[in-house]
C-alpha atoms as an extended CHARMM CRD file, in Angstrom:
* protein
*
       151  EXT
         1         1  MET       CA            -38.1620000000       26.6840000000       16.2800000000  PROA      1               0.0000000000
         2         2  ILE       CA            -37.9330000000       22.9600000000       17.1420000000  PROA      2               0.0000000000
         3         3  LYS       CA            -37.2250000000       22.0610000000       13.4910000000  PROA      3               0.0000000000
         4         4  ARG       CA            -34.4410000000       24.6430000000       13.3910000000  PROA      4               0.0000000000
         5         5  ALA       CA            -32.8870000000       23.3090000000       16.6220000000  PROA      5               0.0000000000
         6         6  LEU       CA            -33.0350000000       19.7280000000       15.2590000000  PROA      6               0.0000000000
         7         7  ALA       CA            -31.3980000000       20.7980000000       11.9890000000  PROA      7               0.0000000000
         8         8  ILE       CA            -28.5940000000       22.6210000000       13.8250000000  PROA      8               0.0000000000
         9         9  GLY       CA            -28.1180000000       19.5980000000       16.1070000000  PROA      9               0.0000000000
        10        10  ALA       CA            -27.9230000000       17.2360000000       13.1100000000  PROA      10              0.0000000000
        11        11  ILE       CA            -25.3310000000       19.4200000000       11.3800000000  PROA      11              0.0000000000
        12        12  ALA       CA            -23.2510000000       19.6580000000       14.5530000000  PROA      12              0.0000000000
        13        13  ALA       CA            -23.4070000000       15.8720000000       15.0740000000  PROA      13              0.0000000000
        14        14  ALA       CA            -22.3450000000       15.2150000000       11.4830000000  PROA      14              0.0000000000
        15        15  THR       CA            -19.4370000000       17.6300000000       11.8200000000  PROA      15              0.0000000000
        16        16  ILE       CA            -18.2460000000       16.0320000000       15.0570000000  PROA      16              0.0000000000
        17        17  ALA       CA            -18.6340000000       12.4990000000       13.6530000000  PROA      17              0.0000000000
        18        18  MET       CA            -16.3420000000       13.1570000000       10.6550000000  PROA      18              0.0000000000
        19        19  PRO       CA            -12.8740000000       14.2560000000       11.7770000000  PROA      19              0.0000000000
        20        20  ALA       CA            -10.7170000000       15.9420000000        9.1320000000  PROA      20              0.0000000000
        21        21  ALA       CA             -8.0870000000       13.1690000000        9.2360000000  PROA      21              0.0000000000
        22        22  ALA       CA            -10.6860000000       10.5770000000        8.2520000000  PROA      22              0.0000000000
        23        23  SER       CA            -11.1390000000       12.2400000000        4.8700000000  PROA      23              0.0000000000
        24        24  ALA       CA             -7.4580000000       11.8880000000        3.9220000000  PROA      24              0.0000000000
        25        25  GLN       CA             -6.9150000000        9.1470000000        1.3410000000  PROA      25              0.0000000000
        26        26  GLN       CA             -4.0180000000        6.7540000000        1.7720000000  PROA      26              0.0000000000
        27        27  ILE       CA             -0.9620000000        6.8540000000       -0.4560000000  PROA      27              0.0000000000
        28        28  GLN       CA             -0.3270000000        3.1770000000       -1.1260000000  PROA      28              0.0000000000
        29        29  PRO       CA              0.3790000000        0.6300000000       -3.8600000000  PROA      29              0.0000000000
        30        30  GLY       CA             -2.6610000000        0.2620000000       -6.0910000000  PROA      30              0.0000000000
        31        31  GLU       CA             -3.9810000000        3.8130000000       -5.6170000000  PROA      31              0.0000000000
        32        32  SER       CA             -4.9220000000        5.7680000000       -8.7450000000  PROA      32              0.0000000000
        33        33  ILE       CA             -2.8420000000        8.8310000000       -9.5740000000  PROA      33              0.0000000000
        34        34  THR       CA             -3.0390000000       11.5710000000      -12.1810000000  PROA      34              0.0000000000
        35        35  MET       CA             -0.3900000000       13.8120000000      -13.7240000000  PROA      35              0.0000000000
        36        36  ASP       CA             -1.3390000000       16.5140000000      -16.2580000000  PROA      36              0.0000000000
        37        37  GLY       CA             -4.2910000000       14.4560000000      -17.5190000000  PROA      37              0.0000000000
        38        38  SER       CA             -2.4390000000       11.1080000000      -17.5380000000  PROA      38              0.0000000000
        39        39  PHE       CA             -3.5810000000        8.3340000000      -15.2370000000  PROA      39              0.0000000000
        40        40  CYS       CA             -1.7660000000        5.4040000000      -13.6570000000  PROA      40              0.0000000000
        41        41  THR       CA             -1.4220000000        3.5690000000      -10.3400000000  PROA      41              0.0000000000
        42        42  LEU       CA              1.2150000000        3.5180000000       -7.6490000000  PROA      42              0.0000000000
        43        43  ASN       CA              3.3300000000        0.3960000000       -7.3250000000  PROA      43              0.0000000000
        44        44  TRP       CA              5.4670000000        0.1870000000       -4.1560000000  PROA      44              0.0000000000
        45        45  ILE       CA              6.6100000000        2.5660000000       -1.4270000000  PROA      45              0.0000000000
        46        46  TYR       CA             10.3520000000        3.1580000000       -0.9970000000  PROA      46              0.0000000000
        47        47  ASP       CA             12.4390000000        4.7970000000        1.7480000000  PROA      47              0.0000000000
        48        48  GLY       CA             15.3580000000        6.9360000000        0.6940000000  PROA      48              0.0000000000
        49        49  ALA       CA             18.8100000000        5.8170000000        1.9030000000  PROA      49              0.0000000000
        50        50  GLY       CA             22.1700000000        7.5460000000        2.2040000000  PROA      50              0.0000000000
        51        51  PRO       CA             21.9030000000       11.1440000000        0.9880000000  PROA      51              0.0000000000
        52        52  LEU       CA             18.1730000000       10.5570000000        0.2750000000  PROA      52              0.0000000000
        53        53  ALA       CA             17.4110000000        9.3850000000        3.8380000000  PROA      53              0.0000000000
        54        54  GLY       CA             14.2610000000       10.9490000000        5.2400000000  PROA      54              0.0000000000
        55        55  ASN       CA             12.5410000000       10.9920000000        1.8420000000  PROA      55              0.0000000000
        56        56  VAL       CA              9.7370000000        8.6010000000        0.9340000000  PROA      56              0.0000000000
        57        57  TYR       CA              9.0290000000        7.6450000000       -2.6590000000  PROA      57              0.0000000000
        58        58  ALA       CA              6.0970000000        5.9870000000       -4.3990000000  PROA      58              0.0000000000
        59        59  GLY       CA              6.7790000000        4.1030000000       -7.5980000000  PROA      59              0.0000000000
        60        60  THR       CA              4.8720000000        4.1180000000      -10.8740000000  PROA      60              0.0000000000
        61        61  ALA       CA              5.6250000000        3.3110000000      -14.5140000000  PROA      61              0.0000000000
        62        62  ALA       CA              7.9190000000        5.6750000000      -16.4470000000  PROA      62              0.0000000000
        63        63  HSD       CA              5.5420000000        5.6680000000      -19.4170000000  PROA      63              0.0000000000
        64        64  CYS       CA              2.9350000000        7.3220000000      -17.1420000000  PROA      64              0.0000000000
        65        65  VAL       CA              4.9240000000       10.4870000000      -16.4760000000  PROA      65              0.0000000000
        66        66  SER       CA              6.4020000000       13.1970000000      -18.6740000000  PROA      66              0.0000000000
        67        67  GLY       CA              9.4750000000       14.1300000000      -16.6330000000  PROA      67              0.0000000000
        68        68  VAL       CA             11.1820000000       15.0600000000      -13.3960000000  PROA      68              0.0000000000
        69        69  GLY       CA              9.3610000000       17.7880000000      -11.4730000000  PROA      69              0.0000000000
        70        70  GLN       CA              5.8980000000       16.8500000000      -12.7670000000  PROA      70              0.0000000000
        71        71  GLU       CA              3.2060000000       17.2770000000      -10.0890000000  PROA      71              0.0000000000
        72        72  VAL       CA              1.3810000000       14.0860000000       -9.0570000000  PROA      72              0.0000000000
        73        73  SER       CA             -2.0400000000       13.8600000000       -7.3840000000  PROA      73              0.0000000000
        74        74  LEU       CA             -4.1650000000       11.0430000000       -6.0570000000  PROA      74              0.0000000000
        75        75  ALA       CA             -7.1960000000       10.4540000000       -8.2900000000  PROA      75              0.0000000000
        76        76  THR       CA            -10.7750000000        9.4290000000       -7.5460000000  PROA      76              0.0000000000
        77        77  GLY       CA            -10.1750000000        6.2540000000       -9.5350000000  PROA      77              0.0000000000
        78        78  SER       CA             -9.0990000000        5.0450000000      -12.9220000000  PROA      78              0.0000000000
        79        79  LEU       CA             -9.4850000000        8.0620000000      -15.2580000000  PROA      79              0.0000000000
        80        80  GLY       CA            -10.8750000000        9.9930000000      -12.2870000000  PROA      80              0.0000000000
        81        81  GLU       CA            -10.5160000000       13.5080000000      -10.9960000000  PROA      81              0.0000000000
        82        82  PRO       CA             -7.4990000000       14.7730000000       -8.9810000000  PROA      82              0.0000000000
        83        83  ILE       CA             -8.0780000000       14.6210000000       -5.2050000000  PROA      83              0.0000000000
        84        84  GLU       CA             -4.9320000000       16.1040000000       -3.7130000000  PROA      84              0.0000000000
        85        85  ARG       CA             -1.3060000000       16.6770000000       -4.6160000000  PROA      85              0.0000000000
        86        86  ILE       CA              0.9840000000       14.0620000000       -3.0550000000  PROA      86              0.0000000000
        87        87  GLY       CA              4.3480000000       14.9570000000       -4.5530000000  PROA      87              0.0000000000
        88        88  GLU       CA              6.3720000000       15.3020000000       -7.7010000000  PROA      88              0.0000000000
        89        89  VAL       CA              8.3210000000       13.0290000000      -10.0170000000  PROA      89              0.0000000000
        90        90  ALA       CA             11.9170000000       12.6890000000       -8.7800000000  PROA      90              0.0000000000
        91        91  PHE       CA             13.3010000000       10.0910000000      -11.2440000000  PROA      91              0.0000000000
        92        92  VAL       CA             12.2410000000        8.6260000000      -14.5830000000  PROA      92              0.0000000000
        93        93  GLY       CA             13.7790000000        5.4980000000      -16.1120000000  PROA      93              0.0000000000
        94        94  ASP       CA             13.9050000000        4.9140000000      -19.8690000000  PROA      94              0.0000000000
        95        95  ALA       CA             10.5710000000        3.2250000000      -20.6490000000  PROA      95              0.0000000000
        96        96  ASP       CA             11.9650000000        2.0190000000      -23.9910000000  PROA      96              0.0000000000
        97        97  GLU       CA             14.7310000000       -0.0170000000      -22.3210000000  PROA      97              0.0000000000
        98        98  PRO       CA             13.7560000000       -3.4220000000      -20.8960000000  PROA      98              0.0000000000
        99        99  GLY       CA             13.5400000000       -3.2590000000      -17.1040000000  PROA      99              0.0000000000
       100       100  ARG       CA             13.6780000000        0.5720000000      -16.9540000000  PROA      100             0.0000000000
       101       101  ASP       CA              9.9590000000        1.4400000000      -17.1940000000  PROA      101             0.0000000000
       102       102  TYR       CA              9.7700000000        2.8950000000      -13.7020000000  PROA      102             0.0000000000
       103       103  ALA       CA              9.5980000000        6.2870000000      -12.0630000000  PROA      103             0.0000000000
       104       104  PHE       CA              9.7760000000        7.5200000000       -8.4830000000  PROA      104             0.0000000000
       105       105  ILE       CA              7.5090000000       10.1600000000       -6.9690000000  PROA      105             0.0000000000
       106       106  ARG       CA              8.8930000000       11.9820000000       -3.9130000000  PROA      106             0.0000000000
       107       107  VAL       CA              6.0040000000       12.1610000000       -1.4470000000  PROA      107             0.0000000000
       108       108  ASP       CA              5.5330000000       15.6420000000        0.0260000000  PROA      108             0.0000000000
       109       109  ALA       CA              6.5900000000       15.8570000000        3.6960000000  PROA      109             0.0000000000
       110       110  GLU       CA              3.1300000000       17.0230000000        4.7910000000  PROA      110             0.0000000000
       111       111  ASP       CA              1.5870000000       13.8580000000        3.2800000000  PROA      111             0.0000000000
       112       112  LEU       CA              3.8670000000       11.2740000000        4.9180000000  PROA      112             0.0000000000
       113       113  SER       CA              1.2250000000       10.4070000000        7.5360000000  PROA      113             0.0000000000
       114       114  GLN       CA             -0.9930000000        9.1440000000        4.6700000000  PROA      114             0.0000000000
       115       115  VAL       CA              1.6030000000        6.6330000000        3.4060000000  PROA      115             0.0000000000
       116       116  ASN       CA              0.6970000000        2.9630000000        3.8080000000  PROA      116             0.0000000000
       117       117  PRO       CA              3.1050000000        0.4350000000        2.2340000000  PROA      117             0.0000000000
       118       118  ALA       CA              0.4460000000       -2.3330000000        2.0560000000  PROA      118             0.0000000000
       119       119  LEU       CA             -1.0920000000       -3.1620000000       -1.3170000000  PROA      119             0.0000000000
       120       120  LYS       CA             -4.5930000000       -1.6610000000       -1.5350000000  PROA      120             0.0000000000
       121       121  GLY       CA             -7.1000000000       -4.4080000000       -0.7250000000  PROA      121             0.0000000000
       122       122  HSD       CA             -4.3410000000       -6.8200000000        0.3780000000  PROA      122             0.0000000000
       123       123  PRO       CA             -3.0430000000       -5.6390000000        3.7700000000  PROA      123             0.0000000000
       124       124  ASN       CA             -0.6300000000       -8.5870000000        4.1240000000  PROA      124             0.0000000000
       125       125  ILE       CA              1.3200000000       -7.7460000000        0.9490000000  PROA      125             0.0000000000
       126       126  PRO       CA              4.2470000000       -7.1610000000        0.8300000000  PROA      126             0.0000000000
       127       127  THR       CA              5.4650000000       -9.7680000000        3.2890000000  PROA      127             0.0000000000
       128       128  GLY       CA              9.0970000000       -8.6820000000        3.4420000000  PROA      128             0.0000000000
       129       129  VAL       CA             11.9810000000       -6.8890000000        1.7900000000  PROA      129             0.0000000000
       130       130  SER       CA             14.1560000000       -8.3150000000       -0.9780000000  PROA      130             0.0000000000
       131       131  THR       CA             17.7990000000       -7.3730000000       -1.2330000000  PROA      131             0.0000000000
       132       132  GLY       CA             18.4170000000       -9.4770000000       -4.3180000000  PROA      132             0.0000000000
       133       133  TYR       CA             17.2460000000      -12.5320000000       -6.1600000000  PROA      133             0.0000000000
       134       134  ALA       CA             18.6680000000      -15.5500000000       -7.9160000000  PROA      134             0.0000000000
       135       135  ARG       CA             17.5230000000      -17.5970000000      -10.8980000000  PROA      135             0.0000000000
       136       136  GLY       CA             14.8610000000      -20.0250000000       -9.6790000000  PROA      136             0.0000000000
       137       137  ASP       CA             13.5300000000      -17.8200000000       -6.8570000000  PROA      137             0.0000000000
       138       138  VAL       CA              9.7480000000      -17.7200000000       -6.6530000000  PROA      138             0.0000000000
       139       139  MET       CA              8.3860000000      -14.1990000000       -7.1340000000  PROA      139             0.0000000000
       140       140  GLN       CA              4.8580000000      -12.8230000000       -7.2050000000  PROA      140             0.0000000000
       141       141  PHE       CA              4.0310000000      -10.2010000000       -9.8130000000  PROA      141             0.0000000000
       142       142  SER       CA              0.8730000000       -8.1390000000       -9.6650000000  PROA      142             0.0000000000
       143       143  GLY       CA             -0.3600000000       -5.6820000000      -12.2290000000  PROA      143             0.0000000000
       144       144  TYR       CA             -0.9510000000       -5.0210000000      -15.8730000000  PROA      144             0.0000000000
       145       145  GLY       CA              2.5610000000       -5.2370000000      -17.3590000000  PROA      145             0.0000000000
       146       146  ILE       CA              3.4350000000       -8.8320000000      -16.5250000000  PROA      146             0.0000000000
       147       147  VAL       CA              2.0350000000      -10.3500000000      -19.7390000000  PROA      147             0.0000000000
       148       148  PHE       CA              3.9730000000       -7.9390000000      -21.9300000000  PROA      148             0.0000000000
       149       149  HSD       CA              7.4900000000       -8.4250000000      -20.5280000000  PROA      149             0.0000000000
       150       150  LEU       CA              7.9950000000      -12.1300000000      -19.9280000000  PROA      150             0.0000000000
       151       151  ALA       CA             11.6540000000      -13.1680000000      -19.7980000000  PROA      151             0.0000000000
């Protein structure tokens, strides 16, 4: 009887110690995503403006997705298993055109509380917002594609 009471107490304590919100993974730059068996990572988080105001988008590479409307889920890691749906592809650039290898994923409204714009593992990045650039500006690039598209 004592063993049973201890086991029930341990289960209750474990349940109380792990709130449901703690299990939700963040949607942020650097997180692994999967779409119909393809895998990639998120780049930056974007707020919709004008007629798109109120929407939040996560970016990825266009070559990672097959088209608008494709369901996107967080993944357990690179080539991992789907964890949870976070949204669907809203725009796909032309990956064959220089500078157009990007896509936007509209984050589902019920997942907005999971959005964190900081780069995974680097909470101080980004440091601001750019509204344009000029030749000679210093820019930091992070990620795989930089060595393949030098200007």
